[in-house]
mmCIF file of C-alpha atoms in Angstrom:
data_model
loop_
_atom_site.group_PDB
_atom_site.id
_atom_site.type_symbol
_atom_site.label_atom_id
_atom_site.label_comp_id
_atom_site.label_asym_id
_atom_site.label_seq_id
_atom_site.Cartn_x
_atom_site.Cartn_y
_atom_site.Cartn_z
ATOM 1 C CA UNK A 273 -0.056 0.020 -0.147
ATOM 2 C CA UNK A 274 1.501 3.346 -1.280
ATOM 3 C CA UNK A 275 1.967 5.460 1.852
ATOM 4 C CA UNK A 276 2.001 9.417 1.892
ATOM 5 C CA UNK A 277 3.510 11.877 4.426
ATOM 6 C CA UNK A 278 0.792 15.119 4.931
ATOM 7 C CA UNK A 279 0.597 17.629 8.149
ATOM 8 C CA UNK A 280 -2.567 16.708 9.137
ATOM 9 C CA UNK A 281 -4.521 13.782 9.664
ATOM 10 C CA UNK A 282 -8.780 14.284 9.181
ATOM 11 C CA UNK A 283 -11.505 11.998 8.518
ATOM 12 C CA UNK A 284 -12.169 12.416 5.606
ATOM 13 C CA UNK A 285 -9.147 13.607 4.051
ATOM 14 C CA UNK A 286 -8.614 16.086 0.418
ATOM 15 C CA UNK A 287 -5.118 15.623 -0.867
ATOM 16 C CA UNK A 288 -3.925 18.486 -3.024
ATOM 17 C CA UNK A 289 -1.254 20.363 -5.029
ATOM 18 C CA UNK A 290 2.014 18.375 -4.860
ATOM 19 C CA UNK A 291 0.404 15.338 -3.420
ATOM 20 C CA UNK A 292 -2.428 14.814 -5.094
ATOM 21 C CA UNK A 293 -0.236 15.027 -8.420
ATOM 22 C CA UNK A 294 1.631 12.311 -6.935
ATOM 23 C CA UNK A 295 -0.983 9.935 -6.497
ATOM 24 C CA UNK A 296 -2.708 10.938 -10.076
ATOM 25 C CA UNK A 297 0.230 11.453 -12.149
ATOM 26 C CA UNK A 298 2.711 9.154 -10.756
ATOM 27 C CA UNK A 299 0.879 6.124 -9.058
ATOM 28 C CA UNK A 300 -1.572 6.663 -11.370
ATOM 29 C CA UNK A 301 -3.738 5.717 -8.744
ATOM 30 C CA UNK A 302 -7.422 4.750 -9.599
ATOM 31 C CA UNK A 303 -10.577 5.710 -6.986
ATOM 32 C CA UNK A 304 -10.548 2.232 -5.141
ATOM 33 C CA UNK A 305 -6.731 1.715 -4.850
ATOM 34 C CA UNK A 306 -6.028 2.199 -0.927
ATOM 35 C CA UNK A 307 -2.923 4.459 0.738
ATOM 36 C CA UNK A 308 -1.234 4.581 3.754
ATOM 37 C CA UNK A 309 -0.965 8.342 4.662
ATOM 38 C CA UNK A 310 0.931 9.091 7.806
ATOM 39 C CA UNK A 311 1.638 12.745 9.749
ATOM 40 C CA UNK A 312 4.539 11.283 12.500
ATOM 41 C CA UNK A 313 2.655 10.718 15.551
ATOM 42 C CA UNK A 314 3.528 6.623 15.205
ATOM 43 C CA UNK A 315 0.527 5.789 13.013
ATOM 44 C CA UNK A 316 -0.927 4.790 9.531
ATOM 45 C CA UNK A 317 -3.832 6.041 8.474
ATOM 46 C CA UNK A 318 -5.922 3.715 5.714
ATOM 47 C CA UNK A 319 -7.442 5.516 3.555
ATOM 48 C CA UNK A 320 -9.053 4.597 0.132
ATOM 49 C CA UNK A 321 -9.762 7.201 -2.847
ATOM 50 C CA UNK A 322 -13.460 7.904 -3.358
ATOM 51 C CA UNK A 323 -12.729 10.773 -6.678
ATOM 52 C CA UNK A 324 -10.173 12.150 -8.924
ATOM 53 C CA UNK A 325 -10.365 15.522 -10.411
ATOM 54 C CA UNK A 326 -7.875 17.355 -11.527
ATOM 55 C CA UNK A 327 -7.635 19.402 -8.582
ATOM 56 C CA UNK A 328 -7.679 16.768 -5.936
ATOM 57 C CA UNK A 329 -8.321 13.227 -4.414
ATOM 58 C CA UNK A 330 -10.775 12.699 -2.403
ATOM 59 C CA UNK A 331 -9.797 9.319 0.587
ATOM 60 C CA UNK A 332 -12.647 7.844 2.435
ATOM 61 C CA UNK A 333 -10.986 7.010 5.892
ATOM 62 C CA UNK A 334 -10.580 2.562 6.992
ATOM 63 C CA UNK A 335 -8.136 2.103 9.458
ATOM 64 C CA UNK A 336 -6.006 2.885 12.136
ATOM 65 C CA UNK A 337 -2.796 0.573 12.795
ATOM 66 C CA UNK A 338 0.222 1.873 15.074
ATOM 67 C CA UNK A 339 4.039 2.013 12.259
ATOM 68 C CA UNK A 340 5.929 -1.156 13.046
ATOM 69 C CA UNK A 341 9.117 0.264 10.923
ATOM 70 C CA UNK A 342 10.450 2.929 12.373
ATOM 71 C CA UNK A 343 13.154 2.447 15.237
ATOM 72 C CA UNK A 344 14.074 2.852 18.384
ATOM 73 C CA UNK A 345 16.769 3.431 18.471
ATOM 74 C CA UNK A 346 17.704 7.874 17.927
ATOM 75 C CA UNK A 347 20.550 7.946 15.657
ATOM 76 C CA UNK A 348 21.740 11.178 14.369
ATOM 77 C CA UNK A 349 24.042 11.519 11.230
ATOM 78 C CA UNK A 350 27.068 14.373 11.651
ATOM 79 C CA UNK A 351 28.386 14.986 7.827
ATOM 80 C CA UNK A 352 31.164 17.935 6.355
ATOM 81 C CA UNK A 353 30.291 19.319 3.600
ATOM 82 C CA UNK A 354 29.784 17.038 0.373
ATOM 83 C CA UNK A 355 29.075 17.284 -3.296
ATOM 84 C CA UNK A 356 25.486 18.065 -3.885
ATOM 85 C CA UNK A 357 24.944 14.595 -5.792
ATOM 86 C CA UNK A 358 26.673 12.686 -2.862
ATOM 87 C CA UNK A 359 25.235 14.830 -0.001
ATOM 88 C CA UNK A 360 21.742 13.799 -1.765
ATOM 89 C CA UNK A 361 22.421 10.237 -1.734
ATOM 90 C CA UNK A 362 23.771 10.087 1.380
ATOM 91 C CA UNK A 363 20.157 11.492 2.706
ATOM 92 C CA UNK A 364 18.215 8.918 0.624
ATOM 93 C CA UNK A 365 20.353 5.731 1.859
ATOM 94 C CA UNK A 366 20.762 7.102 5.096
ATOM 95 C CA UNK A 367 16.671 7.494 5.652
ATOM 96 C CA UNK A 368 16.130 4.396 4.537
ATOM 97 C CA UNK A 369 17.745 2.996 7.613
ATOM 98 C CA UNK A 370 16.333 4.612 10.193
ATOM 99 C CA UNK A 371 17.939 8.009 10.276
ATOM 100 C CA UNK A 372 16.306 10.196 12.788
ATOM 101 C CA UNK A 373 18.221 14.091 11.507
ATOM 102 C CA UNK A 374 20.864 14.656 9.162
ATOM 103 C CA UNK A 375 23.347 17.904 10.763
ATOM 104 C CA UNK A 376 25.590 18.753 7.185
ATOM 105 C CA UNK A 377 28.857 21.228 8.577
ATOM 106 C CA UNK A 378 31.159 23.164 7.773
ATOM 107 C CA UNK A 379 34.911 21.393 8.681
ATOM 108 C CA UNK A 380 38.419 23.130 8.009
ATOM 109 C CA UNK A 381 38.861 20.642 4.107
ATOM 110 C CA UNK A 382 35.470 20.856 3.188
ATOM 111 C CA UNK A 383 35.294 21.012 -1.187
ATOM 112 C CA UNK A 384 32.594 22.443 -1.206
ATOM 113 C CA UNK A 385 30.501 25.990 0.271
ATOM 114 C CA UNK A 386 27.528 25.344 2.820
ATOM 115 C CA UNK A 387 25.515 27.566 0.389
ATOM 116 C CA UNK A 388 25.467 24.631 -1.929
ATOM 117 C CA UNK A 389 23.223 22.681 0.220
ATOM 118 C CA UNK A 390 20.253 22.843 -0.971
ATOM 119 C CA UNK A 391 17.647 21.895 2.124
ATOM 120 C CA UNK A 392 14.184 22.156 0.261
ATOM 121 C CA UNK A 393 15.783 19.802 -2.445
ATOM 122 C CA UNK A 394 17.431 17.393 0.094
ATOM 123 C CA UNK A 395 14.120 17.799 2.316
ATOM 124 C CA UNK A 396 11.778 16.717 -0.522
ATOM 125 C CA UNK A 397 13.511 13.360 -1.116
ATOM 126 C CA UNK A 398 14.477 12.465 2.110
ATOM 127 C CA UNK A 399 9.820 13.029 1.628
ATOM 128 C CA UNK A 400 11.295 10.258 -1.583
ATOM 129 C CA UNK A 401 12.661 8.026 0.353
ATOM 130 C CA UNK A 402 10.701 7.681 3.354
ATOM 131 C CA UNK A 403 7.682 7.044 1.722
ATOM 132 C CA UNK A 404 9.279 4.603 -0.358
ATOM 133 C CA UNK A 405 10.423 2.285 2.395
ATOM 134 C CA UNK A 406 7.485 3.400 4.362
ATOM 135 C CA UNK A 407 8.276 4.947 7.675
ATOM 136 C CA UNK A 408 6.625 5.877 10.480
ATOM 137 C CA UNK A 409 8.358 9.889 9.835
ATOM 138 C CA UNK A 410 10.568 12.003 7.272
ATOM 139 C CA UNK A 411 14.512 13.147 8.981
ATOM 140 C CA UNK A 412 14.793 16.670 9.303
ATOM 141 C CA UNK A 413 17.321 17.653 7.216
ATOM 142 C CA UNK A 414 18.816 20.825 9.628
ATOM 143 C CA UNK A 415 21.159 23.754 7.865
ATOM 144 C CA UNK A 416 24.392 23.127 7.816
ATOM 145 C CA UNK A 417 26.626 25.095 10.983
ATOM 146 C CA UNK A 418 29.927 25.739 12.109
ATOM 147 C CA UNK A 419 32.314 22.558 13.661
ATOM 148 C CA UNK A 420 32.094 24.395 16.316
ATOM 149 C CA UNK A 421 28.308 24.983 16.859
ATOM 150 C CA UNK A 422 28.586 20.946 15.733
ATOM 151 C CA UNK A 423 30.682 20.058 18.749
ATOM 152 C CA UNK A 424 28.461 21.977 21.348
ATOM 153 C CA UNK A 425 25.522 19.739 20.320
ATOM 154 C CA UNK A 426 27.516 16.543 20.891
ATOM 155 C CA UNK A 427 26.354 16.389 25.012
ATOM 156 C CA UNK A 428 23.631 15.495 24.483
ATOM 157 C CA UNK A 429 23.706 12.111 22.837
ATOM 158 C CA UNK A 430 24.267 8.967 25.111
ATOM 159 C CA UNK A 431 27.119 7.583 22.528
ATOM 160 C CA UNK A 432 30.486 9.725 19.829
ATOM 161 C CA UNK A 433 31.446 7.881 17.283
ATOM 162 C CA UNK A 434 33.542 10.069 15.400
ATOM 163 C CA UNK A 435 34.440 7.857 12.110
ATOM 164 C CA UNK A 436 39.197 9.199 11.236
ATOM 165 C CA UNK A 437 40.017 8.135 8.812
ATOM 166 C CA UNK A 438 43.140 7.825 10.777
ATOM 167 C CA UNK A 439 42.645 4.907 12.781
ATOM 168 C CA UNK A 440 40.471 4.241 15.612
ATOM 169 C CA UNK A 441 38.802 0.769 17.771
ATOM 170 C CA UNK A 442 36.170 -0.973 15.815
ATOM 171 C CA UNK A 443 32.757 0.444 15.770
ATOM 172 C CA UNK A 444 31.097 -1.652 18.548
ATOM 173 C CA UNK A 445 33.366 -0.306 21.100
ATOM 174 C CA UNK A 446 32.342 2.993 20.849
ATOM 175 C CA UNK A 447 29.205 2.439 21.847
ATOM 176 C CA UNK A 448 28.567 2.553 25.254
ATOM 177 C CA UNK A 449 25.037 2.909 25.775
ATOM 178 C CA UNK A 450 23.044 -0.504 24.166
ATOM 179 C CA UNK A 451 19.360 1.497 22.554
ATOM 180 C CA UNK A 452 21.021 4.780 23.691
ATOM 181 C CA UNK A 453 20.975 8.449 21.422
ATOM 182 C CA UNK A 454 24.093 8.084 19.224
ATOM 183 C CA UNK A 455 25.320 10.912 16.795
ATOM 184 C CA UNK A 456 27.675 9.495 14.471
ATOM 185 C CA UNK A 457 30.593 12.152 12.983
ATOM 186 C CA UNK A 458 31.556 11.645 9.143
ATOM 187 C CA UNK A 459 34.354 13.927 7.153
ATOM 188 C CA UNK A 460 34.371 15.672 4.090
ATOM 189 C CA UNK A 461 36.864 13.966 1.150
ATOM 190 C CA UNK A 462 39.126 15.794 2.385
ATOM 191 C CA UNK A 463 39.117 14.674 5.988
ATOM 192 C CA UNK A 464 39.287 16.246 9.572
ATOM 193 C CA UNK A 465 42.675 18.196 10.309
ATOM 194 C CA UNK A 466 44.475 17.609 13.143
ATOM 195 C CA UNK A 467 43.234 19.930 15.153
ATOM 196 C CA UNK A 468 39.222 19.278 14.829
ATOM 197 C CA UNK A 469 40.163 15.946 16.124
ATOM 198 C CA UNK A 470 42.417 16.948 18.548
ATOM 199 C CA UNK A 471 39.298 18.993 19.737
ATOM 200 C CA UNK A 472 36.590 15.839 19.502
ATOM 201 C CA UNK A 473 39.252 13.757 21.760
ATOM 202 C CA UNK A 474 39.434 16.626 24.178
ATOM 203 C CA UNK A 475 34.870 16.322 24.696
ATOM 204 C CA UNK A 476 36.095 12.401 25.325
ATOM 205 C CA UNK A 477 34.749 11.531 22.067
ATOM 206 C CA UNK A 478 36.130 8.095 20.236
ATOM 207 C CA UNK A 479 37.801 7.049 17.158
ATOM 208 C CA UNK A 480 36.074 5.143 15.644
ATOM 209 C CA UNK A 481 37.716 3.547 12.511
ATOM 210 C CA UNK A 482 35.741 1.768 9.422
ATOM 211 C CA UNK A 483 39.049 -0.778 8.610
ATOM 212 C CA UNK A 484 42.045 -0.748 7.094
ATOM 213 C CA UNK A 485 40.680 0.866 3.390
ATOM 214 C CA UNK A 486 39.916 4.529 3.068
ATOM 215 C CA UNK A 487 35.826 5.034 1.704
ATOM 216 C CA UNK A 488 34.843 7.439 0.516
ATOM 217 C CA UNK A 489 32.682 9.982 2.059
ATOM 218 C CA UNK A 490 29.574 8.687 1.231
ATOM 219 C CA UNK A 491 30.445 5.212 1.445
ATOM 220 C CA UNK A 492 31.317 5.801 5.118
ATOM 221 C CA UNK A 493 27.951 7.740 6.150
ATOM 222 C CA UNK A 494 26.110 4.600 5.081
ATOM 223 C CA UNK A 495 28.291 1.898 6.305
ATOM 224 C CA UNK A 496 28.217 3.510 9.825
ATOM 225 C CA UNK A 497 24.372 3.681 9.609
ATOM 226 C CA UNK A 498 23.741 -0.155 8.683
ATOM 227 C CA UNK A 499 27.117 -1.093 11.131
ATOM 228 C CA UNK A 500 25.018 1.074 14.665
ATOM 229 C CA UNK A 501 21.607 0.198 13.120
ATOM 230 C CA UNK A 502 22.585 -3.365 13.485
ATOM 231 C CA UNK A 503 24.618 -3.169 16.521
ATOM 232 C CA UNK A 504 20.887 -1.669 17.658
ATOM 233 C CA UNK A 505 19.649 -4.423 17.031
ATOM 234 C CA UNK A 506 17.303 -2.477 14.079
ATOM 235 C CA UNK A 507 18.217 -4.623 11.249
ATOM 236 C CA UNK A 508 17.435 -8.048 12.797
#
């Protein structure tokens, strides 16, 4: 059953604008077809299409059920700015894996400007990926922040994993609280400077290695999120 994320659920919902176009044009839905709507409140709402015209899709409410696809563990990604196509890919794949937030940040060796981050487009990619894989909410894609501001946010997490190209412990050793909120920090194509690594170490952040091979930043993002979800038993 196709899922659509909406701002508000009503008993007899009417879809218009982009949602109507997605259902009527992209999905080529017809009267009698079933749809699931979700507004991130923890429930899926099942509807039957009762009418379609040029401007709207009318729905008849059928049932609501608890969302069973959303991870119980909060995992947030902090990724230094990547080129647009790579960041888009990261947003799509990490959404499918269950990420809660994606936080781009500016580090010393980034090769792109923060103005290149198109938050509206990236949020659309996250929404489409969440709908496709049947999640219970759309991840938050935040505006780029400075490295120092990223450091200031880390104290609220139970686990902080700093993926460092110069090596470190295995990922499972960095998880102090099983099932606890987790931040994953990954650098840009240029990696981290020694000063940045020292600042993270001063905060007690554990350096993590993903093996002897140097992974591309976008590959490291998906690999790290996958491994964390596995360790948290979210992929069983």
